[in-house]
Amino acid sequence: MGKNLSKRYVVKNRKRNYRKSFLIKFTISCFILVLLIFVGNIKNEKIQSFKNYIANTLDKSTDFKQTKNDIFNVISGFSDKIYKTVPVNNFKDNNAPMASYDTPVKIAEASNEKVMMRNPVDGVITSKYGMRIHPVTKEEKMHGGIDIAADRGDVVISAAKGVVEKVGEDEFNGKYVVIKHDQGLKTYYAHLSEICVIDNETVDDNTKIGLAGDTGLATGVNLHFEVKLNGERVDPEQYVTFAHKD
């Protein structure tokens, strides 16, 4: 008699546990179903991974506490990634990092985003960028910058913030300054009468770097101004705006 009562108790207990387990699984399944329906129409790689992970979790685990913790961890990690931002200034080209799949990221177009430059000196252009007859040698040569008329001693400023890469003097350029900027840009300032900065000095777009003059191979007082992009000369008038001498 005692054995029969014990067996009935075990069977009843198993049924109770089975019903409890079934109810727990059913509740979790309903929760997951509602959640998946909610996100099902969103086309996103991380959301797809989230759905796959939840499905795998239900297949592998029947422990309520572990399943609940797994789901909570997935949701928490997913939420953290959704709200992360990626600084656009960190992109050096058109290939955004994988984090861009977590959140919308504007991909910077390098050709459209130029360093803002100021005119390094007041004046008008007397010789533009391109092929020309050199005023001293009388030979046709490529003019790699622009010549800007100025008065002797006029202040010459850095066209943009950067670091002075080199100052020097030679027979052709006279006294000159080279400044390195962001985005692969460098600016060159030649024929100065005086240099007011030193190597490795940090400058902004209003730093006095020298005074206009006619040192080197020049026919008069002017500033020879060049811009290089990734080592190649480009037309400075893409970055600065001057009137042209008639």
CSV table of C-alpha atoms in Angstrom, one decimal:
chain,number,residue,atom,x,y,z
A,1,MET,CA,0.0,0.0,0.0
A,2,GLY,CA,2.8,2.4,0.9
A,3,LYS,CA,4.6,1.6,-2.3
A,4,ASN,CA,1.5,2.4,-4.4
A,5,LEU,CA,1.1,5.8,-2.6
A,6,SER,CA,4.7,6.6,-3.3
A,7,LYS,CA,4.4,5.7,-7.0
A,8,ARG,CA,1.2,7.8,-7.3
A,9,TYR,CA,3.0,10.8,-5.7
A,10,VAL,CA,6.0,10.5,-8.0
A,11,VAL,CA,3.7,10.3,-11.1
A,12,LYS,CA,1.6,13.3,-9.9
A,13,ASN,CA,4.8,15.2,-9.2
A,14,ARG,CA,6.2,14.5,-12.6
A,15,LYS,CA,2.9,15.6,-14.2
A,16,ARG,CA,3.0,18.8,-12.2
A,17,ASN,CA,6.6,19.5,-13.2
A,18,TYR,CA,5.8,18.7,-16.8
A,19,ARG,CA,2.9,21.2,-16.8
A,20,LYS,CA,5.1,23.8,-15.2
A,21,SER,CA,7.9,23.2,-17.7
A,22,PHE,CA,5.4,23.3,-20.6
A,23,LEU,CA,3.9,26.6,-19.3
A,24,ILE,CA,7.3,28.2,-18.9
A,25,LYS,CA,8.3,27.1,-22.4
A,26,PHE,CA,5.0,28.3,-23.9
A,27,THR,CA,5.3,31.7,-22.2
A,28,ILE,CA,8.9,32.2,-23.4
A,29,SER,CA,7.8,31.1,-26.9
A,30,CYS,CA,5.0,33.6,-27.0
A,31,PHE,CA,7.4,36.4,-25.8
A,32,ILE,CA,9.9,35.5,-28.4
A,33,LEU,CA,7.3,35.3,-31.1
A,34,VAL,CA,6.0,38.7,-30.3
A,35,LEU,CA,9.5,40.1,-30.2
A,36,LEU,CA,10.4,38.5,-33.5
A,37,ILE,CA,7.3,39.8,-35.2
A,38,PHE,CA,8.1,43.3,-33.9
A,39,VAL,CA,11.6,43.3,-35.4
A,40,GLY,CA,10.9,40.9,-38.3
A,41,ASN,CA,10.4,43.6,-40.9
A,42,ILE,CA,13.6,45.5,-40.1
A,43,LYS,CA,16.4,44.8,-42.6
A,44,ASN,CA,19.5,44.8,-40.5
A,45,GLU,CA,22.3,42.3,-40.1
A,46,LYS,CA,22.5,42.6,-36.4
A,47,ILE,CA,18.8,42.1,-35.9
A,48,GLN,CA,19.0,38.9,-38.1
A,49,SER,CA,21.9,37.7,-35.9
A,50,PHE,CA,19.7,38.4,-32.8
A,51,LYS,CA,16.9,36.4,-34.2
A,52,ASN,CA,19.1,33.4,-35.0
A,53,TYR,CA,20.7,33.5,-31.6
A,54,ILE,CA,17.3,33.4,-29.9
A,55,ALA,CA,16.2,30.5,-32.0
A,56,ASN,CA,19.4,28.6,-31.2
A,57,THR,CA,19.0,29.4,-27.5
A,58,LEU,CA,15.5,27.8,-27.4
A,59,ASP,CA,16.8,24.7,-29.2
A,60,LYS,CA,19.7,24.2,-26.8
A,61,SER,CA,18.4,25.2,-23.4
A,62,THR,CA,15.3,24.1,-21.4
A,63,ASP,CA,16.5,25.8,-18.2
A,64,PHE,CA,14.3,28.9,-17.6
A,65,LYS,CA,16.9,30.9,-15.7
A,66,GLN,CA,19.7,30.3,-18.1
A,67,THR,CA,17.4,31.0,-21.1
A,68,LYS,CA,16.2,34.2,-19.5
A,69,ASN,CA,19.8,35.3,-18.8
A,70,ASP,CA,20.9,34.5,-22.3
A,71,ILE,CA,18.0,36.4,-23.8
A,72,PHE,CA,18.7,39.4,-21.5
A,73,ASN,CA,22.4,39.4,-22.5
A,74,VAL,CA,21.6,39.3,-26.2
A,75,ILE,CA,19.0,42.1,-25.9
A,76,SER,CA,21.4,44.2,-23.8
A,77,GLY,CA,24.3,43.8,-26.2
A,78,PHE,CA,22.0,44.5,-29.1
A,79,SER,CA,20.7,47.6,-27.5
A,80,ASP,CA,24.2,48.9,-26.7
A,81,LYS,CA,25.3,48.5,-30.3
A,82,ILE,CA,22.2,50.2,-31.7
A,83,TYR,CA,22.9,53.4,-29.8
A,84,LYS,CA,26.7,53.5,-30.6
A,85,THR,CA,27.8,56.3,-32.9
A,86,VAL,CA,30.9,56.2,-35.1
A,87,PRO,CA,32.7,59.6,-35.6
A,88,VAL,CA,32.7,60.4,-39.3
A,89,ASN,CA,36.1,62.1,-38.8
A,90,ASN,CA,37.6,58.7,-38.1
A,91,PHE,CA,37.0,57.6,-41.7
A,92,LYS,CA,40.1,58.1,-43.9
A,93,ASP,CA,38.4,56.9,-47.1
A,94,ASN,CA,35.1,55.7,-48.4
A,95,ASN,CA,35.3,52.4,-46.6
A,96,ALA,CA,33.4,52.7,-43.4
A,97,PRO,CA,34.3,50.3,-40.5
A,98,MET,CA,32.0,47.3,-39.7
A,99,ALA,CA,30.5,49.3,-36.9
A,100,SER,CA,28.6,51.2,-39.5
A,101,TYR,CA,26.3,48.2,-39.9
A,102,ASP,CA,25.2,48.8,-36.3
A,103,THR,CA,24.1,52.3,-36.8
A,104,PRO,CA,23.6,54.7,-39.8
A,105,VAL,CA,26.9,56.4,-40.6
A,106,LYS,CA,27.5,59.2,-43.1
A,107,ILE,CA,30.4,58.2,-45.4
A,108,ALA,CA,32.5,61.3,-46.1
A,109,GLU,CA,33.3,62.1,-49.7
A,110,ALA,CA,36.9,63.1,-49.7
A,111,SER,CA,36.6,65.0,-53.0
A,112,ASN,CA,33.8,67.2,-51.6
A,113,GLU,CA,35.1,67.8,-48.1
A,114,LYS,CA,38.0,70.3,-48.4
A,115,VAL,CA,40.0,71.9,-45.7
A,116,MET,CA,38.7,75.5,-45.3
A,117,MET,CA,41.4,78.0,-46.3
A,118,ARG,CA,41.8,81.7,-45.9
A,119,ASN,CA,43.6,84.0,-48.4
A,120,PRO,CA,47.2,84.1,-47.0
A,121,VAL,CA,47.7,87.7,-48.1
A,122,ASP,CA,45.6,90.6,-49.4
A,123,GLY,CA,46.1,91.1,-53.1
A,124,VAL,CA,45.2,90.0,-56.7
A,125,ILE,CA,46.5,87.2,-58.7
A,126,THR,CA,49.2,88.3,-61.3
A,127,SER,CA,50.0,84.8,-62.5
A,128,LYS,CA,47.7,81.8,-62.2
A,129,TYR,CA,48.2,78.1,-62.0
A,130,GLY,CA,49.1,76.3,-65.2
A,131,MET,CA,51.5,76.6,-68.2
A,132,ARG,CA,53.1,80.0,-68.6
A,133,ILE,CA,56.1,81.9,-69.9
A,134,HIS,CA,58.3,82.4,-66.9
A,135,PRO,CA,58.8,86.2,-66.5
A,136,VAL,CA,62.5,85.9,-65.7
A,137,THR,CA,63.8,82.9,-67.7
A,138,LYS,CA,61.3,83.5,-70.6
A,139,GLU,CA,60.8,79.7,-70.9
A,140,GLU,CA,57.4,78.0,-71.0
A,141,LYS,CA,57.0,76.0,-67.8
A,142,MET,CA,54.3,74.7,-65.6
A,143,HIS,CA,53.5,77.2,-62.9
A,144,GLY,CA,52.7,75.1,-59.9
A,145,GLY,CA,50.9,77.7,-57.8
A,146,ILE,CA,49.7,81.3,-58.0
A,147,ASP,CA,51.5,84.6,-57.6
A,148,ILE,CA,49.7,87.2,-55.5
A,149,ALA,CA,50.7,90.9,-55.8
A,150,ALA,CA,51.5,92.4,-52.4
A,151,ASP,CA,53.3,95.3,-50.9
A,152,ARG,CA,56.7,94.8,-49.2
A,153,GLY,CA,56.1,93.9,-45.6
A,154,ASP,CA,52.5,92.8,-45.9
A,155,VAL,CA,51.6,90.2,-43.4
A,156,VAL,CA,51.3,86.6,-44.7
A,157,ILE,CA,49.2,84.2,-42.7
A,158,SER,CA,48.8,80.5,-42.7
A,159,ALA,CA,45.9,79.6,-45.0
A,160,ALA,CA,44.7,76.9,-42.6
A,161,LYS,CA,45.6,75.3,-39.3
A,162,GLY,CA,48.5,72.9,-39.3
A,163,VAL,CA,52.1,72.4,-38.4
A,164,VAL,CA,55.1,74.1,-39.9
A,165,GLU,CA,57.0,71.3,-41.7
A,166,LYS,CA,59.9,73.4,-43.0
A,167,VAL,CA,61.3,76.9,-43.2
A,168,GLY,CA,64.2,77.7,-45.4
A,169,GLU,CA,65.8,79.8,-48.2
A,170,ASP,CA,67.1,79.0,-51.6
A,171,GLU,CA,68.0,80.7,-54.8
A,172,PHE,CA,64.7,80.1,-56.6
A,173,ASN,CA,62.1,80.4,-53.8
A,174,GLY,CA,63.9,82.8,-51.6
A,175,LYS,CA,62.7,82.6,-48.1
A,176,TYR,CA,59.9,80.1,-47.8
A,177,VAL,CA,57.6,78.2,-45.4
A,178,VAL,CA,55.9,74.8,-45.8
A,179,ILE,CA,52.9,73.9,-43.7
A,180,LYS,CA,51.3,70.5,-43.3
A,181,HIS,CA,47.5,70.3,-42.9
A,182,ASP,CA,44.9,67.6,-42.5
A,183,GLN,CA,43.6,65.4,-45.3
A,184,GLY,CA,47.0,65.1,-47.1
A,185,LEU,CA,47.3,68.8,-47.8
A,186,LYS,CA,50.4,71.1,-47.7
A,187,THR,CA,50.7,74.7,-48.5
A,188,TYR,CA,53.9,76.6,-49.7
A,189,TYR,CA,54.7,80.3,-49.3
A,190,ALA,CA,57.7,81.7,-51.2
A,191,HIS,CA,59.6,85.0,-51.9
A,192,LEU,CA,59.1,86.1,-48.2
A,193,SER,CA,61.1,89.0,-46.9
A,194,GLU,CA,61.0,87.6,-43.4
A,195,ILE,CA,60.0,84.3,-41.8
A,196,CYS,CA,58.1,84.5,-38.5
A,197,VAL,CA,57.7,80.8,-37.6
A,198,ILE,CA,59.9,77.9,-36.9
A,199,ASP,CA,59.9,74.2,-37.8
A,200,ASN,CA,57.3,72.1,-36.0
A,201,GLU,CA,55.4,75.1,-34.8
A,202,THR,CA,51.6,74.7,-34.6
A,203,VAL,CA,49.6,77.4,-36.5
A,204,ASP,CA,46.0,78.2,-37.1
A,205,ASP,CA,44.3,80.1,-40.0
A,206,ASN,CA,45.3,83.5,-38.7
A,207,THR,CA,49.0,82.9,-37.6
A,208,LYS,CA,51.5,85.3,-39.0
A,209,ILE,CA,54.1,83.2,-40.8
A,210,GLY,CA,56.0,85.9,-42.6
A,211,LEU,CA,56.2,89.1,-44.5
A,212,ALA,CA,55.7,89.6,-48.3
A,213,GLY,CA,58.9,90.3,-50.3
A,214,ASP,CA,60.8,89.5,-53.4
A,215,THR,CA,63.6,87.1,-52.3
A,216,GLY,CA,64.6,84.4,-54.7
A,217,LEU,CA,63.8,84.4,-58.4
A,218,ALA,CA,61.1,87.1,-58.5
A,219,THR,CA,60.5,90.2,-60.6
A,220,GLY,CA,58.7,92.1,-57.9
A,221,VAL,CA,57.1,91.9,-54.4
A,222,ASN,CA,54.6,89.0,-54.4
A,223,LEU,CA,53.7,85.8,-52.6
A,224,HIS,CA,54.1,82.6,-54.5
A,225,PHE,CA,51.4,80.2,-53.0
A,226,GLU,CA,51.1,76.5,-53.7
A,227,VAL,CA,48.8,73.7,-52.5
A,228,LYS,CA,49.7,70.1,-52.7
A,229,LEU,CA,47.2,67.2,-52.2
A,230,ASN,CA,48.9,63.9,-51.4
A,231,GLY,CA,52.1,65.1,-52.9
A,232,GLU,CA,50.6,66.4,-56.1
A,233,ARG,CA,50.3,70.1,-57.0
A,234,VAL,CA,46.7,71.3,-57.4
A,235,ASP,CA,45.2,74.6,-58.4
A,236,PRO,CA,45.2,76.8,-55.2
A,237,GLU,CA,42.0,78.5,-56.5
A,238,GLN,CA,40.1,75.3,-55.6
A,239,TYR,CA,40.7,76.4,-52.0
A,240,VAL,CA,41.1,80.2,-52.0
A,241,THR,CA,39.4,83.0,-53.9
A,242,PHE,CA,41.3,86.0,-55.3
A,243,ALA,CA,40.5,88.6,-57.9
A,244,HIS,CA,42.7,88.5,-61.0
A,245,LYS,CA,44.8,91.3,-62.3
A,246,ASP,CA,43.3,92.7,-65.5
